[in-house]
């Protein structure tokens, strides 16, 4: 087991930092949301795992490009433009209100004038960013370990993504739910989603789930589920899905409507990559088989570097 590759990530030990960091990522994510044309399923809003942390990828800013990146190695927030300008903010214990003000001032100084919706999404008891003097924790070691865990999950998710010919999302980090996800689509429309996701407008939820999906991801834990875990679900959930035999160590959680595989189970496995990949494959197969997806038309072998897919 490589502790550096798959680090320990006990949620209770970094709960305060996780709560603060989720709100910081929401501020950065909402900058991207406010400046980027809408893309199906909200694919224009997430962040992406980078070689140093989490980044926005290029954001249109007038005739120029803006990028914002959380650097969890040097613990700074980098703000760059295509004009060659670069600013940085130190990631340190500070309130959400202070972080919000510093980022907005930095963007104004670069000539990027943007207004965001200051109410956090998908968090309990939301407080406007500019008024949140409560969340102010930042543990450098915890943030670094969180990024290392994301990085490992991202690698395996990308490999899994390569074995699908149908519509499939990028591997991306949603700052609202604070999770890394990848989603496969059957190609068929889905019944309208009932909505009701706390802190998320129903119109956005229904647009995101306009078509049948099999989705999987990783989240670092929350008060509702205080441990890091991998998850997988289907929408709409086909009959028999929750009873399917999947990877040993994973089980269906009726409360969340998802298969759950604890991160710690993967971390201590003899081959974490193989165990996680098996979880992704078996839960997808459960959705596709029971949902009647056209698997022969949608699937292909896993991608191999430098080798074109055989036709």
mmCIF file of C-alpha atoms in Angstrom:
data_model
loop_
_atom_site.group_PDB
_atom_site.id
_atom_site.type_symbol
_atom_site.label_atom_id
_atom_site.label_comp_id
_atom_site.label_asym_id
_atom_site.label_seq_id
_atom_site.Cartn_x
_atom_site.Cartn_y
_atom_site.Cartn_z
ATOM 1 C CA UNK A 1 0.000 0.000 0.000
ATOM 2 C CA UNK A 2 1.301 3.412 -1.009
ATOM 3 C CA UNK A 3 0.130 5.800 1.707
ATOM 4 C CA UNK A 4 1.283 8.784 -0.348
ATOM 5 C CA UNK A 5 -0.780 7.672 -3.345
ATOM 6 C CA UNK A 6 -3.935 6.710 -1.445
ATOM 7 C CA UNK A 7 -3.736 8.795 1.728
ATOM 8 C CA UNK A 8 -5.812 8.406 4.851
ATOM 9 C CA UNK A 9 -8.807 10.734 4.766
ATOM 10 C CA UNK A 10 -10.834 10.379 7.984
ATOM 11 C CA UNK A 11 -13.676 12.876 7.659
ATOM 12 C CA UNK A 12 -14.011 13.781 11.370
ATOM 13 C CA UNK A 13 -10.334 14.846 11.476
ATOM 14 C CA UNK A 14 -10.769 17.482 8.758
ATOM 15 C CA UNK A 15 -14.492 18.243 8.980
ATOM 16 C CA UNK A 16 -14.011 21.989 9.602
ATOM 17 C CA UNK A 17 -11.546 22.370 6.731
ATOM 18 C CA UNK A 18 -13.809 20.399 4.393
ATOM 19 C CA UNK A 19 -16.760 22.657 5.194
ATOM 20 C CA UNK A 20 -14.718 25.822 4.602
ATOM 21 C CA UNK A 21 -13.068 24.504 1.443
ATOM 22 C CA UNK A 22 -16.412 23.498 -0.030
ATOM 23 C CA UNK A 23 -17.604 27.084 0.313
ATOM 24 C CA UNK A 24 -14.376 28.473 -1.164
ATOM 25 C CA UNK A 25 -14.737 26.180 -4.179
ATOM 26 C CA UNK A 26 -18.335 27.322 -4.575
ATOM 27 C CA UNK A 27 -17.201 30.941 -4.841
ATOM 28 C CA UNK A 28 -14.659 30.061 -7.531
ATOM 29 C CA UNK A 29 -17.131 27.761 -9.276
ATOM 30 C CA UNK A 30 -19.778 30.471 -9.351
ATOM 31 C CA UNK A 31 -17.343 32.811 -11.060
ATOM 32 C CA UNK A 32 -17.051 30.213 -13.819
ATOM 33 C CA UNK A 33 -20.840 29.730 -13.806
ATOM 34 C CA UNK A 34 -21.487 33.463 -14.184
ATOM 35 C CA UNK A 35 -19.115 33.929 -17.132
ATOM 36 C CA UNK A 36 -19.627 30.695 -19.111
ATOM 37 C CA UNK A 37 -22.471 29.897 -21.569
ATOM 38 C CA UNK A 38 -24.766 27.189 -20.268
ATOM 39 C CA UNK A 39 -23.797 23.667 -21.263
ATOM 40 C CA UNK A 40 -26.000 20.586 -21.008
ATOM 41 C CA UNK A 41 -26.151 18.908 -17.589
ATOM 42 C CA UNK A 42 -24.282 21.749 -15.936
ATOM 43 C CA UNK A 43 -20.976 20.687 -17.504
ATOM 44 C CA UNK A 44 -19.882 24.337 -17.656
ATOM 45 C CA UNK A 45 -19.724 24.775 -13.870
ATOM 46 C CA UNK A 46 -17.390 22.103 -12.353
ATOM 47 C CA UNK A 47 -13.735 22.252 -11.452
ATOM 48 C CA UNK A 48 -11.104 19.774 -12.660
ATOM 49 C CA UNK A 49 -8.299 17.906 -10.959
ATOM 50 C CA UNK A 50 -4.925 19.398 -11.913
ATOM 51 C CA UNK A 51 -1.299 18.498 -11.213
ATOM 52 C CA UNK A 52 -1.424 20.823 -8.199
ATOM 53 C CA UNK A 53 -5.038 20.897 -7.057
ATOM 54 C CA UNK A 54 -8.375 21.922 -8.567
ATOM 55 C CA UNK A 55 -8.822 24.361 -11.443
ATOM 56 C CA UNK A 56 -11.570 25.953 -13.485
ATOM 57 C CA UNK A 57 -10.033 25.365 -16.944
ATOM 58 C CA UNK A 58 -10.316 28.398 -19.308
ATOM 59 C CA UNK A 59 -13.202 30.785 -18.571
ATOM 60 C CA UNK A 60 -14.264 33.337 -21.204
ATOM 61 C CA UNK A 61 -13.751 36.883 -19.901
ATOM 62 C CA UNK A 62 -14.670 39.294 -22.663
ATOM 63 C CA UNK A 63 -12.149 38.664 -25.450
ATOM 64 C CA UNK A 64 -9.673 37.125 -23.022
ATOM 65 C CA UNK A 65 -9.425 33.971 -20.898
ATOM 66 C CA UNK A 66 -9.447 33.675 -17.115
ATOM 67 C CA UNK A 67 -8.264 30.673 -15.118
ATOM 68 C CA UNK A 68 -8.460 30.101 -11.356
ATOM 69 C CA UNK A 69 -6.684 27.225 -9.633
ATOM 70 C CA UNK A 70 -6.464 25.964 -6.077
ATOM 71 C CA UNK A 71 -2.844 24.905 -5.541
ATOM 72 C CA UNK A 72 -2.802 22.368 -2.700
ATOM 73 C CA UNK A 73 0.974 21.947 -2.862
ATOM 74 C CA UNK A 74 2.027 25.573 -2.330
ATOM 75 C CA UNK A 75 -1.360 26.410 -0.760
ATOM 76 C CA UNK A 76 -2.326 29.381 -2.830
ATOM 77 C CA UNK A 77 -5.118 30.385 -5.165
ATOM 78 C CA UNK A 78 -3.766 31.325 -8.597
ATOM 79 C CA UNK A 79 -5.679 33.740 -10.824
ATOM 80 C CA UNK A 80 -4.336 34.036 -14.378
ATOM 81 C CA UNK A 81 -5.449 35.745 -17.578
ATOM 82 C CA UNK A 82 -4.500 35.346 -21.236
ATOM 83 C CA UNK A 83 -2.932 38.817 -21.064
ATOM 84 C CA UNK A 84 -0.146 37.279 -18.984
ATOM 85 C CA UNK A 85 -1.315 38.663 -15.645
ATOM 86 C CA UNK A 86 -1.095 36.446 -12.571
ATOM 87 C CA UNK A 87 -2.234 37.070 -9.022
ATOM 88 C CA UNK A 88 -2.189 34.767 -6.036
ATOM 89 C CA UNK A 89 -3.959 34.563 -2.721
ATOM 90 C CA UNK A 90 -2.543 32.566 0.180
ATOM 91 C CA UNK A 91 -4.711 29.630 1.281
ATOM 92 C CA UNK A 92 -4.725 29.930 5.057
ATOM 93 C CA UNK A 93 -7.215 29.950 7.916
ATOM 94 C CA UNK A 94 -9.590 32.760 6.959
ATOM 95 C CA UNK A 95 -13.331 33.244 6.876
ATOM 96 C CA UNK A 96 -15.431 32.644 3.808
ATOM 97 C CA UNK A 97 -16.275 36.356 3.845
ATOM 98 C CA UNK A 98 -12.566 37.257 3.738
ATOM 99 C CA UNK A 99 -11.840 34.774 0.952
ATOM 100 C CA UNK A 100 -14.813 36.064 -1.056
ATOM 101 C CA UNK A 101 -13.762 39.700 -0.662
ATOM 102 C CA UNK A 102 -10.137 38.972 -1.569
ATOM 103 C CA UNK A 103 -11.080 37.063 -4.730
ATOM 104 C CA UNK A 104 -13.590 39.677 -5.886
ATOM 105 C CA UNK A 105 -11.029 42.454 -5.307
ATOM 106 C CA UNK A 106 -8.424 40.465 -7.255
ATOM 107 C CA UNK A 107 -10.769 39.947 -10.188
ATOM 108 C CA UNK A 108 -11.752 43.618 -10.199
ATOM 109 C CA UNK A 109 -8.068 44.522 -10.259
ATOM 110 C CA UNK A 110 -7.658 42.375 -13.362
ATOM 111 C CA UNK A 111 -10.601 44.048 -15.058
ATOM 112 C CA UNK A 112 -12.862 41.010 -14.654
ATOM 113 C CA UNK A 113 -16.088 42.388 -13.207
ATOM 114 C CA UNK A 114 -18.417 39.562 -12.257
ATOM 115 C CA UNK A 115 -21.400 39.236 -9.949
ATOM 116 C CA UNK A 116 -22.222 35.845 -8.440
ATOM 117 C CA UNK A 117 -25.150 34.448 -6.487
ATOM 118 C CA UNK A 118 -23.759 34.607 -2.971
ATOM 119 C CA UNK A 119 -26.008 31.931 -1.472
ATOM 120 C CA UNK A 120 -24.209 28.571 -1.171
ATOM 121 C CA UNK A 121 -25.785 25.505 -2.765
ATOM 122 C CA UNK A 122 -26.383 22.033 -1.335
ATOM 123 C CA UNK A 123 -25.137 22.846 2.170
ATOM 124 C CA UNK A 124 -27.159 22.971 5.392
ATOM 125 C CA UNK A 125 -27.970 26.356 6.915
ATOM 126 C CA UNK A 126 -26.481 28.427 4.056
ATOM 127 C CA UNK A 127 -25.083 31.882 4.786
ATOM 128 C CA UNK A 128 -24.242 34.479 2.141
ATOM 129 C CA UNK A 129 -20.541 34.303 1.287
ATOM 130 C CA UNK A 130 -19.931 37.940 2.158
ATOM 131 C CA UNK A 131 -21.567 37.426 5.563
ATOM 132 C CA UNK A 132 -20.034 34.073 6.518
ATOM 133 C CA UNK A 133 -17.688 34.745 9.414
ATOM 134 C CA UNK A 134 -18.251 31.214 10.759
ATOM 135 C CA UNK A 135 -16.298 28.906 8.440
ATOM 136 C CA UNK A 136 -12.611 29.781 8.698
ATOM 137 C CA UNK A 137 -10.572 26.556 8.875
ATOM 138 C CA UNK A 138 -7.745 25.500 6.593
ATOM 139 C CA UNK A 139 -5.497 22.564 7.462
ATOM 140 C CA UNK A 140 -2.793 22.380 4.787
ATOM 141 C CA UNK A 141 -2.070 18.699 5.323
ATOM 142 C CA UNK A 142 -5.753 17.766 5.122
ATOM 143 C CA UNK A 143 -6.269 19.794 1.952
ATOM 144 C CA UNK A 144 -3.231 18.142 0.378
ATOM 145 C CA UNK A 145 -4.442 14.645 1.303
ATOM 146 C CA UNK A 146 -7.901 15.445 -0.079
ATOM 147 C CA UNK A 147 -6.355 16.477 -3.402
ATOM 148 C CA UNK A 148 -4.192 13.328 -3.483
ATOM 149 C CA UNK A 149 -7.316 11.206 -3.000
ATOM 150 C CA UNK A 150 -9.096 13.126 -5.762
ATOM 151 C CA UNK A 151 -6.107 12.611 -8.032
ATOM 152 C CA UNK A 152 -6.197 8.828 -7.623
ATOM 153 C CA UNK A 153 -9.939 8.683 -8.179
ATOM 154 C CA UNK A 154 -9.591 10.913 -11.243
ATOM 155 C CA UNK A 155 -7.019 8.544 -12.795
ATOM 156 C CA UNK A 156 -9.251 5.495 -12.459
ATOM 157 C CA UNK A 157 -12.402 7.358 -13.492
ATOM 158 C CA UNK A 158 -10.660 8.486 -16.680
ATOM 159 C CA UNK A 159 -9.676 4.910 -17.493
ATOM 160 C CA UNK A 160 -13.245 3.755 -16.904
ATOM 161 C CA UNK A 161 -14.523 6.577 -19.122
ATOM 162 C CA UNK A 162 -12.402 5.317 -22.035
ATOM 163 C CA UNK A 163 -14.483 2.137 -22.428
ATOM 164 C CA UNK A 164 -17.677 3.896 -23.511
ATOM 165 C CA UNK A 165 -18.694 4.990 -27.006
ATOM 166 C CA UNK A 166 -21.916 6.694 -25.989
ATOM 167 C CA UNK A 167 -22.331 10.114 -24.482
ATOM 168 C CA UNK A 168 -20.245 10.385 -21.310
ATOM 169 C CA UNK A 169 -19.389 13.354 -19.142
ATOM 170 C CA UNK A 170 -15.879 14.573 -18.441
ATOM 171 C CA UNK A 171 -14.494 13.561 -15.072
ATOM 172 C CA UNK A 172 -15.280 16.691 -13.124
ATOM 173 C CA UNK A 173 -15.610 18.062 -9.603
ATOM 174 C CA UNK A 174 -18.971 19.523 -8.649
ATOM 175 C CA UNK A 175 -18.503 22.185 -6.005
ATOM 176 C CA UNK A 176 -22.139 22.117 -4.900
ATOM 177 C CA UNK A 177 -22.140 18.507 -3.760
ATOM 178 C CA UNK A 178 -18.329 18.600 -3.304
ATOM 179 C CA UNK A 179 -17.697 15.409 -5.249
ATOM 180 C CA UNK A 180 -15.823 14.071 -8.261
ATOM 181 C CA UNK A 181 -18.104 12.406 -10.798
ATOM 182 C CA UNK A 182 -18.344 10.724 -14.184
ATOM 183 C CA UNK A 183 -21.664 9.952 -15.887
ATOM 184 C CA UNK A 184 -22.646 7.654 -18.741
ATOM 185 C CA UNK A 185 -25.833 8.196 -20.773
ATOM 186 C CA UNK A 186 -27.964 5.547 -22.485
ATOM 187 C CA UNK A 187 -29.074 8.033 -25.156
ATOM 188 C CA UNK A 188 -32.729 7.805 -24.145
ATOM 189 C CA UNK A 189 -34.781 10.566 -22.487
ATOM 190 C CA UNK A 190 -35.604 10.084 -18.813
ATOM 191 C CA UNK A 191 -38.858 10.858 -17.030
ATOM 192 C CA UNK A 192 -38.858 14.351 -15.479
ATOM 193 C CA UNK A 193 -36.863 14.364 -12.260
ATOM 194 C CA UNK A 194 -39.052 15.072 -9.213
ATOM 195 C CA UNK A 195 -36.580 17.680 -7.957
ATOM 196 C CA UNK A 196 -36.435 18.424 -4.260
ATOM 197 C CA UNK A 197 -32.631 18.339 -3.968
ATOM 198 C CA UNK A 198 -31.834 20.618 -1.018
ATOM 199 C CA UNK A 199 -30.147 23.840 -2.098
ATOM 200 C CA UNK A 200 -30.503 23.127 -5.830
ATOM 201 C CA UNK A 201 -33.240 24.665 -8.024
ATOM 202 C CA UNK A 202 -35.550 22.046 -9.521
ATOM 203 C CA UNK A 203 -35.029 23.437 -13.031
ATOM 204 C CA UNK A 204 -31.301 22.699 -12.805
ATOM 205 C CA UNK A 205 -31.893 19.201 -11.418
ATOM 206 C CA UNK A 206 -34.377 18.367 -14.165
ATOM 207 C CA UNK A 207 -32.049 19.643 -16.883
ATOM 208 C CA UNK A 208 -29.173 17.616 -15.437
ATOM 209 C CA UNK A 209 -31.255 14.424 -15.434
ATOM 210 C CA UNK A 210 -33.081 14.945 -18.714
ATOM 211 C CA UNK A 211 -31.700 11.617 -20.009
ATOM 212 C CA UNK A 212 -31.072 8.179 -18.506
ATOM 213 C CA UNK A 213 -27.777 7.958 -16.661
ATOM 214 C CA UNK A 214 -25.453 5.651 -14.817
ATOM 215 C CA UNK A 215 -23.282 7.854 -12.632
ATOM 216 C CA UNK A 216 -20.400 7.218 -10.251
ATOM 217 C CA UNK A 217 -18.242 9.406 -8.103
ATOM 218 C CA UNK A 218 -16.209 10.095 -5.003
ATOM 219 C CA UNK A 219 -17.012 12.349 -2.088
ATOM 220 C CA UNK A 220 -14.883 13.037 1.000
ATOM 221 C CA UNK A 221 -17.714 12.694 3.509
ATOM 222 C CA UNK A 222 -20.236 14.951 5.202
ATOM 223 C CA UNK A 223 -22.126 15.170 8.462
ATOM 224 C CA UNK A 224 -24.854 13.061 6.846
ATOM 225 C CA UNK A 225 -22.315 10.370 5.881
ATOM 226 C CA UNK A 226 -19.114 10.981 7.879
ATOM 227 C CA UNK A 227 -16.626 8.990 5.827
ATOM 228 C CA UNK A 228 -15.062 9.267 2.403
ATOM 229 C CA UNK A 229 -16.665 6.927 -0.113
ATOM 230 C CA UNK A 230 -17.196 6.035 -3.729
ATOM 231 C CA UNK A 231 -20.796 5.896 -4.953
ATOM 232 C CA UNK A 232 -22.802 4.781 -7.974
ATOM 233 C CA UNK A 233 -26.444 5.240 -8.917
ATOM 234 C CA UNK A 234 -28.812 5.121 -11.873
ATOM 235 C CA UNK A 235 -31.554 7.542 -12.894
ATOM 236 C CA UNK A 236 -34.169 6.399 -13.336
ATOM 237 C CA UNK A 237 -33.284 3.434 -11.139
ATOM 238 C CA UNK A 238 -34.344 0.295 -13.033
ATOM 239 C CA UNK A 239 -36.081 -2.594 -11.254
ATOM 240 C CA UNK A 240 -33.600 -4.933 -9.585
ATOM 241 C CA UNK A 241 -30.723 -2.453 -9.653
ATOM 242 C CA UNK A 242 -30.313 -2.277 -5.893
ATOM 243 C CA UNK A 243 -30.269 -6.068 -5.628
ATOM 244 C CA UNK A 244 -27.457 -6.561 -8.140
ATOM 245 C CA UNK A 245 -24.239 -8.319 -7.134
ATOM 246 C CA UNK A 246 -21.429 -5.777 -7.328
ATOM 247 C CA UNK A 247 -17.863 -5.432 -6.016
ATOM 248 C CA UNK A 248 -17.225 -7.135 -2.646
ATOM 249 C CA UNK A 249 -17.113 -4.460 0.042
ATOM 250 C CA UNK A 250 -19.775 -2.328 -1.652
ATOM 251 C CA UNK A 251 -23.434 -2.280 -0.654
ATOM 252 C CA UNK A 252 -26.617 -0.473 -1.582
ATOM 253 C CA UNK A 253 -27.647 2.341 0.754
ATOM 254 C CA UNK A 254 -31.408 2.808 0.578
ATOM 255 C CA UNK A 255 -31.227 6.195 2.299
ATOM 256 C CA UNK A 256 -29.065 7.682 -0.443
ATOM 257 C CA UNK A 257 -30.335 5.452 -3.266
ATOM 258 C CA UNK A 258 -26.772 4.544 -4.234
ATOM 259 C CA UNK A 259 -24.209 1.792 -4.046
ATOM 260 C CA UNK A 260 -21.491 2.793 -1.592
ATOM 261 C CA UNK A 261 -17.886 1.587 -1.474
ATOM 262 C CA UNK A 262 -15.943 3.090 1.458
ATOM 263 C CA UNK A 263 -12.787 4.915 0.445
ATOM 264 C CA UNK A 264 -10.902 3.139 3.222
ATOM 265 C CA UNK A 265 -11.796 -0.237 1.683
ATOM 266 C CA UNK A 266 -10.188 0.891 -1.569
ATOM 267 C CA UNK A 267 -7.218 2.523 0.139
ATOM 268 C CA UNK A 268 -6.135 -0.610 2.025
ATOM 269 C CA UNK A 269 -6.817 -3.033 -0.835
ATOM 270 C CA UNK A 270 -3.916 -4.959 -2.350
ATOM 271 C CA UNK A 271 -4.726 -3.301 -5.698
ATOM 272 C CA UNK A 272 -6.811 -0.152 -5.110
ATOM 273 C CA UNK A 273 -7.056 0.686 -8.812
ATOM 274 C CA UNK A 274 -8.430 -2.744 -9.704
ATOM 275 C CA UNK A 275 -10.971 -2.722 -6.873
ATOM 276 C CA UNK A 276 -12.248 0.735 -7.758
ATOM 277 C CA UNK A 277 -12.426 -0.066 -11.468
ATOM 278 C CA UNK A 278 -14.411 -3.216 -10.673
ATOM 279 C CA UNK A 279 -16.853 -1.135 -8.631
ATOM 280 C CA UNK A 280 -17.328 1.288 -11.517
ATOM 281 C CA UNK A 281 -17.816 -1.520 -14.032
ATOM 282 C CA UNK A 282 -20.142 -3.731 -11.980
ATOM 283 C CA UNK A 283 -22.422 -0.892 -10.894
ATOM 284 C CA UNK A 284 -22.630 0.390 -14.465
ATOM 285 C CA UNK A 285 -23.435 -3.126 -15.701
ATOM 286 C CA UNK A 286 -26.177 -3.391 -13.090
ATOM 287 C CA UNK A 287 -27.762 -0.191 -14.438
ATOM 288 C CA UNK A 288 -27.262 -1.023 -18.115
ATOM 289 C CA UNK A 289 -28.450 -4.630 -17.923
ATOM 290 C CA UNK A 290 -31.530 -3.912 -15.845
ATOM 291 C CA UNK A 291 -32.266 -0.736 -17.746
ATOM 292 C CA UNK A 292 -32.096 -2.410 -21.147
ATOM 293 C CA UNK A 293 -29.285 -0.239 -22.531
ATOM 294 C CA UNK A 294 -27.859 -1.127 -25.961
ATOM 295 C CA UNK A 295 -24.546 -2.285 -24.512
ATOM 296 C CA UNK A 296 -23.200 -3.693 -27.774
ATOM 297 C CA UNK A 297 -23.463 -0.265 -29.402
ATOM 298 C CA UNK A 298 -22.305 1.751 -26.397
ATOM 299 C CA UNK A 299 -19.276 -0.100 -25.038
ATOM 300 C CA UNK A 300 -15.698 -0.730 -26.131
ATOM 301 C CA UNK A 301 -12.502 -2.045 -24.474
ATOM 302 C CA UNK A 302 -10.586 0.140 -22.042
ATOM 303 C CA UNK A 303 -8.308 2.605 -23.771
ATOM 304 C CA UNK A 304 -4.590 1.904 -24.069
ATOM 305 C CA UNK A 305 -2.067 4.765 -24.451
ATOM 306 C CA UNK A 306 -0.890 5.167 -28.047
ATOM 307 C CA UNK A 307 -3.202 2.493 -29.454
ATOM 308 C CA UNK A 308 -6.171 3.535 -31.649
ATOM 309 C CA UNK A 309 -9.448 1.788 -30.915
ATOM 310 C CA UNK A 310 -9.923 -1.120 -33.300
ATOM 311 C CA UNK A 311 -12.915 -0.710 -35.625
#
